[in-house]
Amino acid sequence: MEQLIFYSLAGATVLFGMLVVIARNPVHSAIFLIGALMCIAGLYLQMGAEFVGGVQILVYVGGVMVLFLFVIMLVNVRTAERVRQLSPEWKTALLLAGALSVELVYLVLKGPGVFATAAPEAIPALQGNTQNVGAALYTKYLLPFEIASVLLLVAMIGAVALARSRMD
Amino acid sequence: MIPASHYLILSALLVTIGVIGVLTRRNILIIFMSIELILNAANINLIAFSRQLQDVIGQVFAVFVITVAAAEAAIGLGIVIALFRNRETINADEIDLLKG
């Protein structure tokens, strides 16, 4: 049962990811990306990381992707769709990506000697996941947490400053 | 239980798809979406090792990665809007102001 859930979610994630890259219309791309992100949230749930799964859906699907769709509507999609979609160096790009994937697969296959990749025997002991993550965030990782909030503030001010129309 | 190597292979596939998107597409919005795919692949690794090592820090780090991704998307889309207002294009090949 667990295997069925994992393989269907993983397959759907890879399929949606490919469709994101292949789709001609950016709106379709965004919808496929939402599908991929939802599948990844399902994988987080399956791994017992409920909090990150919830954050994934709230922040990515609810926030970032809505922002994407708004910007796609603001810029003119029709003109963008008519021009050539692939960059002129796409053959070199595919070659490099192929080299990258070979490298990654080699590392993963070599992995068992370097880091533990076997399935853990015990059922995860991280019960009460949200509680654990919250405790870690507010005690041991309090400083990075506060820095993240400053980063979000800077990003917000920067986005407003970049996107506002010139009034002066 | 699913071994962690399965998750690693899944995230390697996602990274490759994202890199192909970044390198071959010319639409700047689709390049952004490919970057989101790459960040999510990194998150899958973090969560898989968090489960593997029974340590919550991987999940804490994944939350930070999601925060940075949200900030990056906000800034990047702001730049896209400013760019479209000035140059009327979202084609990455036509944006060459810095080319000497």
PDB file of C-alpha atoms in Angstrom:
ATOM      1  CA  MET A   1       0.000   0.000   0.000  1.00  0.00           C
ATOM      2  CA  GLU A   2       2.764   2.413   1.006  1.00  0.00           C
ATOM      3  CA  GLN A   3       4.713   1.503  -2.112  1.00  0.00           C
ATOM      4  CA  LEU A   4       1.660   2.080  -4.294  1.00  0.00           C
ATOM      5  CA  ILE A   5       1.158   5.546  -2.794  1.00  0.00           C
ATOM      6  CA  PHE A   6       4.839   6.436  -3.201  1.00  0.00           C
ATOM      7  CA  TYR A   7       5.176   5.256  -6.787  1.00  0.00           C
ATOM      8  CA  SER A   8       1.947   6.867  -7.974  1.00  0.00           C
ATOM      9  CA  LEU A   9       2.827  10.181  -6.305  1.00  0.00           C
ATOM     10  CA  ALA A  10       6.419  10.083  -7.569  1.00  0.00           C
ATOM     11  CA  GLY A  11       5.312   9.214 -11.102  1.00  0.00           C
ATOM     12  CA  ALA A  12       2.734  11.983 -11.102  1.00  0.00           C
ATOM     13  CA  THR A  13       5.347  14.455  -9.810  1.00  0.00           C
ATOM     14  CA  VAL A  14       7.806  13.626 -12.591  1.00  0.00           C
ATOM     15  CA  LEU A  15       5.033  13.707 -15.216  1.00  0.00           C
ATOM     16  CA  PHE A  16       3.758  17.106 -14.048  1.00  0.00           C
ATOM     17  CA  GLY A  17       7.348  18.403 -13.891  1.00  0.00           C
ATOM     18  CA  MET A  18       7.940  17.400 -17.507  1.00  0.00           C
ATOM     19  CA  LEU A  19       4.663  19.012 -18.559  1.00  0.00           C
ATOM     20  CA  VAL A  20       5.736  22.262 -16.813  1.00  0.00           C
ATOM     21  CA  VAL A  21       8.846  22.386 -18.980  1.00  0.00           C
ATOM     22  CA  ILE A  22       7.132  21.240 -22.181  1.00  0.00           C
ATOM     23  CA  ALA A  23       3.942  23.331 -22.086  1.00  0.00           C
ATOM     24  CA  ARG A  24       3.762  26.204 -24.575  1.00  0.00           C
ATOM     25  CA  ASN A  25       1.361  28.402 -22.665  1.00  0.00           C
ATOM     26  CA  PRO A  26       2.681  29.714 -19.308  1.00  0.00           C
ATOM     27  CA  VAL A  27      -0.811  29.356 -17.780  1.00  0.00           C
ATOM     28  CA  HIS A  28      -0.763  25.622 -18.530  1.00  0.00           C
ATOM     29  CA  SER A  29       2.753  25.471 -17.096  1.00  0.00           C
ATOM     30  CA  ALA A  30       1.542  27.076 -13.871  1.00  0.00           C
ATOM     31  CA  ILE A  31      -1.390  24.658 -13.567  1.00  0.00           C
ATOM     32  CA  PHE A  32       0.931  21.670 -14.082  1.00  0.00           C
ATOM     33  CA  LEU A  33       3.340  23.114 -11.521  1.00  0.00           C
ATOM     34  CA  ILE A  34       0.466  23.313  -9.026  1.00  0.00           C
ATOM     35  CA  GLY A  35      -0.171  19.611  -9.694  1.00  0.00           C
ATOM     36  CA  ALA A  36       3.499  18.764  -9.134  1.00  0.00           C
ATOM     37  CA  LEU A  37       3.606  20.771  -5.895  1.00  0.00           C
ATOM     38  CA  MET A  38       0.466  19.028  -4.595  1.00  0.00           C
ATOM     39  CA  CYS A  39       2.027  15.620  -5.360  1.00  0.00           C
ATOM     40  CA  ILE A  40       5.189  16.668  -3.501  1.00  0.00           C
ATOM     41  CA  ALA A  41       3.033  17.741  -0.542  1.00  0.00           C
ATOM     42  CA  GLY A  42       1.497  14.252  -0.645  1.00  0.00           C
ATOM     43  CA  LEU A  43       4.993  12.767  -0.546  1.00  0.00           C
ATOM     44  CA  TYR A  44       5.790  14.870   2.534  1.00  0.00           C
ATOM     45  CA  LEU A  45       2.659  13.521   4.228  1.00  0.00           C
ATOM     46  CA  GLN A  46       3.659   9.997   3.261  1.00  0.00           C
ATOM     47  CA  MET A  47       7.080  10.596   4.845  1.00  0.00           C
ATOM     48  CA  GLY A  48       5.445  11.730   8.078  1.00  0.00           C
ATOM     49  CA  ALA A  49       6.279  15.420   7.695  1.00  0.00           C
ATOM     50  CA  GLU A  50       2.763  16.799   8.107  1.00  0.00           C
ATOM     51  CA  PHE A  51       3.850  20.322   8.981  1.00  0.00           C
ATOM     52  CA  VAL A  52       6.022  20.803   5.894  1.00  0.00           C
ATOM     53  CA  GLY A  53       3.273  19.285   3.746  1.00  0.00           C
ATOM     54  CA  GLY A  54       0.795  21.827   5.084  1.00  0.00           C
ATOM     55  CA  VAL A  55       3.250  24.691   4.622  1.00  0.00           C
ATOM     56  CA  GLN A  56       3.912  23.489   1.078  1.00  0.00           C
ATOM     57  CA  ILE A  57       0.229  23.681   0.161  1.00  0.00           C
ATOM     58  CA  LEU A  58      -0.395  26.968   2.001  1.00  0.00           C
ATOM     59  CA  VAL A  59       2.699  28.842   0.807  1.00  0.00           C
ATOM     60  CA  TYR A  60       3.336  27.348  -2.623  1.00  0.00           C
ATOM     61  CA  VAL A  61      -0.086  26.468  -3.983  1.00  0.00           C
ATOM     62  CA  GLY A  62      -1.944  29.171  -2.064  1.00  0.00           C
ATOM     63  CA  GLY A  63       0.602  31.983  -2.283  1.00  0.00           C
ATOM     64  CA  VAL A  64       3.402  31.644  -4.810  1.00  0.00           C
ATOM     65  CA  MET A  65       1.377  30.054  -7.598  1.00  0.00           C
ATOM     66  CA  VAL A  66      -1.452  32.598  -7.282  1.00  0.00           C
ATOM     67  CA  LEU A  67       1.238  35.290  -7.578  1.00  0.00           C
ATOM     68  CA  PHE A  68       2.562  33.529 -10.690  1.00  0.00           C
ATOM     69  CA  LEU A  69      -0.897  33.396 -12.270  1.00  0.00           C
ATOM     70  CA  PHE A  70      -1.468  37.089 -11.531  1.00  0.00           C
ATOM     71  CA  VAL A  71       1.817  38.050 -13.192  1.00  0.00           C
ATOM     72  CA  ILE A  72       1.056  35.804 -16.182  1.00  0.00           C
ATOM     73  CA  MET A  73      -2.211  37.678 -16.595  1.00  0.00           C
ATOM     74  CA  LEU A  74      -0.468  41.061 -16.266  1.00  0.00           C
ATOM     75  CA  VAL A  75       2.099  40.373 -18.951  1.00  0.00           C
ATOM     76  CA  ASN A  76       0.784  39.640 -22.395  1.00  0.00           C
ATOM     77  CA  VAL A  77       0.865  35.880 -22.870  1.00  0.00           C
ATOM     78  CA  ARG A  78      -0.358  35.900 -26.452  1.00  0.00           C
ATOM     79  CA  THR A  79       2.717  37.648 -27.833  1.00  0.00           C
ATOM     80  CA  ALA A  80       5.005  35.433 -25.778  1.00  0.00           C
ATOM     81  CA  GLU A  81       3.374  32.318 -27.169  1.00  0.00           C
ATOM     82  CA  ARG A  82       4.019  33.194 -30.796  1.00  0.00           C
ATOM     83  CA  VAL A  83       7.802  33.530 -30.637  1.00  0.00           C
ATOM     84  CA  ARG A  84      10.169  30.567 -30.707  1.00  0.00           C
ATOM     85  CA  GLN A  85      10.062  28.752 -27.396  1.00  0.00           C
ATOM     86  CA  LEU A  86      13.482  27.130 -27.266  1.00  0.00           C
ATOM     87  CA  SER A  87      16.712  28.992 -26.844  1.00  0.00           C
ATOM     88  CA  PRO A  88      19.189  28.591 -29.720  1.00  0.00           C
ATOM     89  CA  GLU A  89      21.623  26.604 -27.579  1.00  0.00           C
ATOM     90  CA  TRP A  90      19.102  23.926 -26.624  1.00  0.00           C
ATOM     91  CA  LYS A  91      21.283  21.067 -27.848  1.00  0.00           C
ATOM     92  CA  THR A  92      24.184  22.063 -25.598  1.00  0.00           C
ATOM     93  CA  ALA A  93      21.703  22.530 -22.762  1.00  0.00           C
ATOM     94  CA  LEU A  94      20.309  19.006 -23.178  1.00  0.00           C
ATOM     95  CA  LEU A  95      23.844  17.624 -23.290  1.00  0.00           C
ATOM     96  CA  LEU A  96      24.739  19.387 -20.039  1.00  0.00           C
ATOM     97  CA  ALA A  97      21.520  18.240 -18.369  1.00  0.00           C
ATOM     98  CA  GLY A  98      22.237  14.670 -19.467  1.00  0.00           C
ATOM     99  CA  ALA A  99      25.730  14.898 -17.965  1.00  0.00           C
ATOM    100  CA  LEU A 100      24.223  16.254 -14.751  1.00  0.00           C
ATOM    101  CA  SER A 101      21.712  13.402 -14.499  1.00  0.00           C
ATOM    102  CA  VAL A 102      24.437  10.788 -15.114  1.00  0.00           C
ATOM    103  CA  GLU A 103      26.469  12.392 -12.340  1.00  0.00           C
ATOM    104  CA  LEU A 104      23.518  12.428  -9.936  1.00  0.00           C
ATOM    105  CA  VAL A 105      22.533   8.812 -10.637  1.00  0.00           C
ATOM    106  CA  TYR A 106      26.163   7.763 -10.132  1.00  0.00           C
ATOM    107  CA  LEU A 107      26.232   9.509  -6.754  1.00  0.00           C
ATOM    108  CA  VAL A 108      22.937   7.937  -5.654  1.00  0.00           C
ATOM    109  CA  LEU A 109      24.084   4.468  -6.699  1.00  0.00           C
ATOM    110  CA  LYS A 110      27.405   5.010  -4.942  1.00  0.00           C
ATOM    111  CA  GLY A 111      25.450   6.342  -1.974  1.00  0.00           C
ATOM    112  CA  PRO A 112      25.021   3.239   0.237  1.00  0.00           C
ATOM    113  CA  GLY A 113      28.754   3.260   0.997  1.00  0.00           C
ATOM    114  CA  VAL A 114      28.754   6.947   1.883  1.00  0.00           C
ATOM    115  CA  PHE A 115      25.468   7.558   3.678  1.00  0.00           C
ATOM    116  CA  ALA A 116      22.676   5.335   4.945  1.00  0.00           C
ATOM    117  CA  THR A 117      19.986   4.837   2.308  1.00  0.00           C
ATOM    118  CA  ALA A 118      18.310   1.671   3.547  1.00  0.00           C
ATOM    119  CA  ALA A 119      14.795   1.933   4.918  1.00  0.00           C
ATOM    120  CA  PRO A 120      14.772   2.618   8.654  1.00  0.00           C
ATOM    121  CA  GLU A 121      13.488  -0.415  10.530  1.00  0.00           C
ATOM    122  CA  ALA A 122      11.463   1.381  13.153  1.00  0.00           C
ATOM    123  CA  ILE A 123       8.303   3.316  12.477  1.00  0.00           C
ATOM    124  CA  PRO A 124       9.253   7.009  12.726  1.00  0.00           C
ATOM    125  CA  ALA A 125       9.540   8.069  16.344  1.00  0.00           C
ATOM    126  CA  LEU A 126       8.811  11.684  15.431  1.00  0.00           C
ATOM    127  CA  GLN A 127       5.266  11.592  16.744  1.00  0.00           C
ATOM    128  CA  GLY A 128       3.452  14.899  17.004  1.00  0.00           C
ATOM    129  CA  ASN A 129       5.332  16.272  14.022  1.00  0.00           C
ATOM    130  CA  THR A 130       4.075  19.864  14.160  1.00  0.00           C
ATOM    131  CA  GLN A 131       4.918  20.057  17.838  1.00  0.00           C
ATOM    132  CA  ASN A 132       8.480  18.845  17.204  1.00  0.00           C
ATOM    133  CA  VAL A 133       9.098  21.235  14.325  1.00  0.00           C
ATOM    134  CA  GLY A 134       7.631  24.136  16.282  1.00  0.00           C
ATOM    135  CA  ALA A 135       9.767  23.373  19.330  1.00  0.00           C
ATOM    136  CA  ALA A 136      12.909  23.187  17.183  1.00  0.00           C
ATOM    137  CA  LEU A 137      12.016  26.419  15.343  1.00  0.00           C
ATOM    138  CA  TYR A 138      11.384  28.416  18.495  1.00  0.00           C
ATOM    139  CA  THR A 139      14.259  27.139  20.638  1.00  0.00           C
ATOM    140  CA  LYS A 140      17.351  25.879  18.848  1.00  0.00           C
ATOM    141  CA  TYR A 141      16.745  27.590  15.501  1.00  0.00           C
ATOM    142  CA  LEU A 142      15.268  30.829  16.810  1.00  0.00           C
ATOM    143  CA  LEU A 143      17.916  33.084  15.238  1.00  0.00           C
ATOM    144  CA  PRO A 144      17.571  31.654  11.690  1.00  0.00           C
ATOM    145  CA  PHE A 145      13.802  31.884  12.141  1.00  0.00           C
ATOM    146  CA  GLU A 146      14.004  35.594  12.959  1.00  0.00           C
ATOM    147  CA  ILE A 147      16.440  36.184  10.085  1.00  0.00           C
ATOM    148  CA  ALA A 148      13.931  34.478   7.774  1.00  0.00           C
ATOM    149  CA  SER A 149      11.264  36.938   8.895  1.00  0.00           C
ATOM    150  CA  VAL A 150      13.613  39.866   8.120  1.00  0.00           C
ATOM    151  CA  LEU A 151      14.298  38.291   4.697  1.00  0.00           C
ATOM    152  CA  LEU A 152      10.560  38.154   4.000  1.00  0.00           C
ATOM    153  CA  LEU A 153      10.214  41.817   5.022  1.00  0.00           C
ATOM    154  CA  VAL A 154      13.057  42.817   2.686  1.00  0.00           C
ATOM    155  CA  ALA A 155      11.511  40.748  -0.123  1.00  0.00           C
ATOM    156  CA  MET A 156       8.124  42.406   0.414  1.00  0.00           C
ATOM    157  CA  ILE A 157       9.561  45.942   0.341  1.00  0.00           C
ATOM    158  CA  GLY A 158      11.709  45.051  -2.655  1.00  0.00           C
ATOM    159  CA  ALA A 159       8.795  43.601  -4.606  1.00  0.00           C
ATOM    160  CA  VAL A 160       6.637  46.669  -3.901  1.00  0.00           C
ATOM    161  CA  ALA A 161       9.468  49.024  -4.861  1.00  0.00           C
ATOM    162  CA  LEU A 162      10.210  47.114  -8.083  1.00  0.00           C
ATOM    163  CA  ALA A 163       6.656  46.706  -9.279  1.00  0.00           C
ATOM    164  CA  ARG A 164       5.185  50.130  -8.474  1.00  0.00           C
ATOM    165  CA  SER A 165       4.532  52.464 -11.353  1.00  0.00           C
ATOM    166  CA  ARG A 166       6.581  55.639 -11.567  1.00  0.00           C
ATOM    167  CA  MET A 167       4.544  58.337  -9.882  1.00  0.00           C
ATOM    168  CA  ASP A 168       7.302  60.946  -9.541  1.00  0.00           C
TER     169      ASP A 168
ATOM    170  CA  MET B   1       9.174   1.481   4.280  1.00  0.00           C
ATOM    171  CA  ILE B   2      10.498   3.058   1.106  1.00  0.00           C
ATOM    172  CA  PRO B   3      14.323   3.308   1.125  1.00  0.00           C
ATOM    173  CA  ALA B   4      15.749   6.812   1.018  1.00  0.00           C
ATOM    174  CA  SER B   5      17.528   6.116  -2.280  1.00  0.00           C
ATOM    175  CA  HIS B   6      14.137   6.087  -4.046  1.00  0.00           C
ATOM    176  CA  TYR B   7      13.504   9.622  -2.854  1.00  0.00           C
ATOM    177  CA  LEU B   8      17.013  10.632  -3.929  1.00  0.00           C
ATOM    178  CA  ILE B   9      16.407   9.291  -7.439  1.00  0.00           C
ATOM    179  CA  LEU B  10      13.065  11.119  -7.606  1.00  0.00           C
ATOM    180  CA  SER B  11      14.712  14.381  -6.604  1.00  0.00           C
ATOM    181  CA  ALA B  12      17.582  13.819  -9.055  1.00  0.00           C
ATOM    182  CA  LEU B  13      14.963  13.444 -11.814  1.00  0.00           C
ATOM    183  CA  LEU B  14      13.211  16.632 -10.709  1.00  0.00           C
ATOM    184  CA  VAL B  15      16.495  18.578 -10.629  1.00  0.00           C
ATOM    185  CA  THR B  16      17.312  17.399 -14.143  1.00  0.00           C
ATOM    186  CA  ILE B  17      13.867  18.399 -15.426  1.00  0.00           C
ATOM    187  CA  GLY B  18      14.250  21.795 -13.770  1.00  0.00           C
ATOM    188  CA  VAL B  19      17.721  22.340 -15.228  1.00  0.00           C
ATOM    189  CA  ILE B  20      16.446  21.410 -18.695  1.00  0.00           C
ATOM    190  CA  GLY B  21      13.670  23.966 -18.249  1.00  0.00           C
ATOM    191  CA  VAL B  22      16.040  26.713 -17.109  1.00  0.00           C
ATOM    192  CA  LEU B  23      18.524  26.082 -19.919  1.00  0.00           C
ATOM    193  CA  THR B  24      16.235  25.478 -22.901  1.00  0.00           C
ATOM    194  CA  ARG B  25      13.153  27.674 -22.441  1.00  0.00           C
ATOM    195  CA  ARG B  26      13.135  31.345 -23.364  1.00  0.00           C
ATOM    196  CA  ASN B  27       9.977  32.401 -21.540  1.00  0.00           C
ATOM    197  CA  ILE B  28      11.200  33.995 -18.319  1.00  0.00           C
ATOM    198  CA  LEU B  29       8.110  32.878 -16.338  1.00  0.00           C
ATOM    199  CA  ILE B  30       8.674  29.223 -17.253  1.00  0.00           C
ATOM    200  CA  ILE B  31      12.338  29.610 -16.241  1.00  0.00           C
ATOM    201  CA  PHE B  32      11.086  30.779 -12.844  1.00  0.00           C
ATOM    202  CA  MET B  33       8.765  27.799 -12.515  1.00  0.00           C
ATOM    203  CA  SER B  34      11.671  25.467 -13.318  1.00  0.00           C
ATOM    204  CA  ILE B  35      13.650  27.081 -10.493  1.00  0.00           C
ATOM    205  CA  GLU B  36      10.735  26.287  -8.159  1.00  0.00           C
ATOM    206  CA  LEU B  37      10.966  22.652  -9.302  1.00  0.00           C
ATOM    207  CA  ILE B  38      14.680  22.557  -8.439  1.00  0.00           C
ATOM    208  CA  LEU B  39      14.049  24.000  -4.960  1.00  0.00           C
ATOM    209  CA  ASN B  40      11.336  21.399  -4.365  1.00  0.00           C
ATOM    210  CA  ALA B  41      13.710  18.616  -5.350  1.00  0.00           C
ATOM    211  CA  ALA B  42      16.123  19.869  -2.677  1.00  0.00           C
ATOM    212  CA  ASN B  43      13.271  19.844  -0.164  1.00  0.00           C
ATOM    213  CA  ILE B  44      12.390  16.225  -0.975  1.00  0.00           C
ATOM    214  CA  ASN B  45      15.984  15.290  -0.153  1.00  0.00           C
ATOM    215  CA  LEU B  46      15.867  17.183   3.138  1.00  0.00           C
ATOM    216  CA  ILE B  47      12.627  15.526   4.235  1.00  0.00           C
ATOM    217  CA  ALA B  48      13.829  12.069   3.149  1.00  0.00           C
ATOM    218  CA  PHE B  49      16.977  12.377   5.239  1.00  0.00           C
ATOM    219  CA  SER B  50      14.966  13.819   8.119  1.00  0.00           C
ATOM    220  CA  ARG B  51      12.949  10.599   8.086  1.00  0.00           C
ATOM    221  CA  GLN B  52      16.033   8.475   7.566  1.00  0.00           C
ATOM    222  CA  LEU B  53      17.986   9.933  10.477  1.00  0.00           C
ATOM    223  CA  GLN B  54      14.931  10.478  12.687  1.00  0.00           C
ATOM    224  CA  ASP B  55      15.958  14.109  13.158  1.00  0.00           C
ATOM    225  CA  VAL B  56      13.599  17.055  12.867  1.00  0.00           C
ATOM    226  CA  ILE B  57      16.249  19.491  11.590  1.00  0.00           C
ATOM    227  CA  GLY B  58      15.702  18.440   7.983  1.00  0.00           C
ATOM    228  CA  GLN B  59      12.099  19.578   8.208  1.00  0.00           C
ATOM    229  CA  VAL B  60      13.134  22.858   9.874  1.00  0.00           C
ATOM    230  CA  PHE B  61      15.555  23.469   7.020  1.00  0.00           C
ATOM    231  CA  ALA B  62      12.861  22.640   4.459  1.00  0.00           C
ATOM    232  CA  VAL B  63      10.660  25.323   6.020  1.00  0.00           C
ATOM    233  CA  PHE B  64      13.513  27.820   5.561  1.00  0.00           C
ATOM    234  CA  VAL B  65      13.949  26.757   1.940  1.00  0.00           C
ATOM    235  CA  ILE B  66      10.234  27.345   1.338  1.00  0.00           C
ATOM    236  CA  THR B  67      10.604  30.811   2.917  1.00  0.00           C
ATOM    237  CA  VAL B  68      13.515  31.692   0.652  1.00  0.00           C
ATOM    238  CA  ALA B  69      11.616  30.358  -2.369  1.00  0.00           C
ATOM    239  CA  ALA B  70       8.643  32.578  -1.550  1.00  0.00           C
ATOM    240  CA  ALA B  71      10.906  35.629  -1.201  1.00  0.00           C
ATOM    241  CA  GLU B  72      12.673  34.752  -4.445  1.00  0.00           C
ATOM    242  CA  ALA B  73       9.371  34.398  -6.304  1.00  0.00           C
ATOM    243  CA  ALA B  74       8.112  37.759  -5.011  1.00  0.00           C
ATOM    244  CA  ILE B  75      11.292  39.619  -6.016  1.00  0.00           C
ATOM    245  CA  GLY B  76      11.623  37.788  -9.324  1.00  0.00           C
ATOM    246  CA  LEU B  77       8.042  38.445 -10.380  1.00  0.00           C
ATOM    247  CA  GLY B  78       8.460  42.096  -9.362  1.00  0.00           C
ATOM    248  CA  ILE B  79      11.469  42.280 -11.686  1.00  0.00           C
ATOM    249  CA  VAL B  80       9.442  40.598 -14.471  1.00  0.00           C
ATOM    250  CA  ILE B  81       6.688  43.202 -14.121  1.00  0.00           C
ATOM    251  CA  ALA B  82       9.163  46.108 -14.112  1.00  0.00           C
ATOM    252  CA  LEU B  83      10.907  44.581 -17.130  1.00  0.00           C
ATOM    253  CA  PHE B  84       7.682  44.067 -19.055  1.00  0.00           C
ATOM    254  CA  ARG B  85       6.678  47.655 -18.367  1.00  0.00           C
ATOM    255  CA  ASN B  86       9.968  48.967 -19.788  1.00  0.00           C
ATOM    256  CA  ARG B  87      10.787  46.524 -22.596  1.00  0.00           C
ATOM    257  CA  GLU B  88       7.444  44.885 -23.499  1.00  0.00           C
ATOM    258  CA  THR B  89       8.984  41.420 -23.518  1.00  0.00           C
ATOM    259  CA  ILE B  90       9.348  38.365 -21.284  1.00  0.00           C
ATOM    260  CA  ASN B  91      11.740  36.654 -23.657  1.00  0.00           C
ATOM    261  CA  ALA B  92      15.033  35.930 -21.915  1.00  0.00           C
ATOM    262  CA  ASP B  93      17.047  36.304 -25.139  1.00  0.00           C
ATOM    263  CA  GLU B  94      15.832  39.867 -25.752  1.00  0.00           C
ATOM    264  CA  ILE B  95      16.828  41.000 -22.266  1.00  0.00           C
ATOM    265  CA  ASP B  96      20.473  41.856 -22.954  1.00  0.00           C
ATOM    266  CA  LEU B  97      20.884  45.338 -21.488  1.00  0.00           C
ATOM    267  CA  LEU B  98      24.077  44.325 -19.717  1.00  0.00           C
ATOM    268  CA  LYS B  99      25.656  42.814 -22.821  1.00  0.00           C
ATOM    269  CA  GLY B 100      28.661  44.918 -23.807  1.00  0.00           C
TER     270      GLY B 100
END
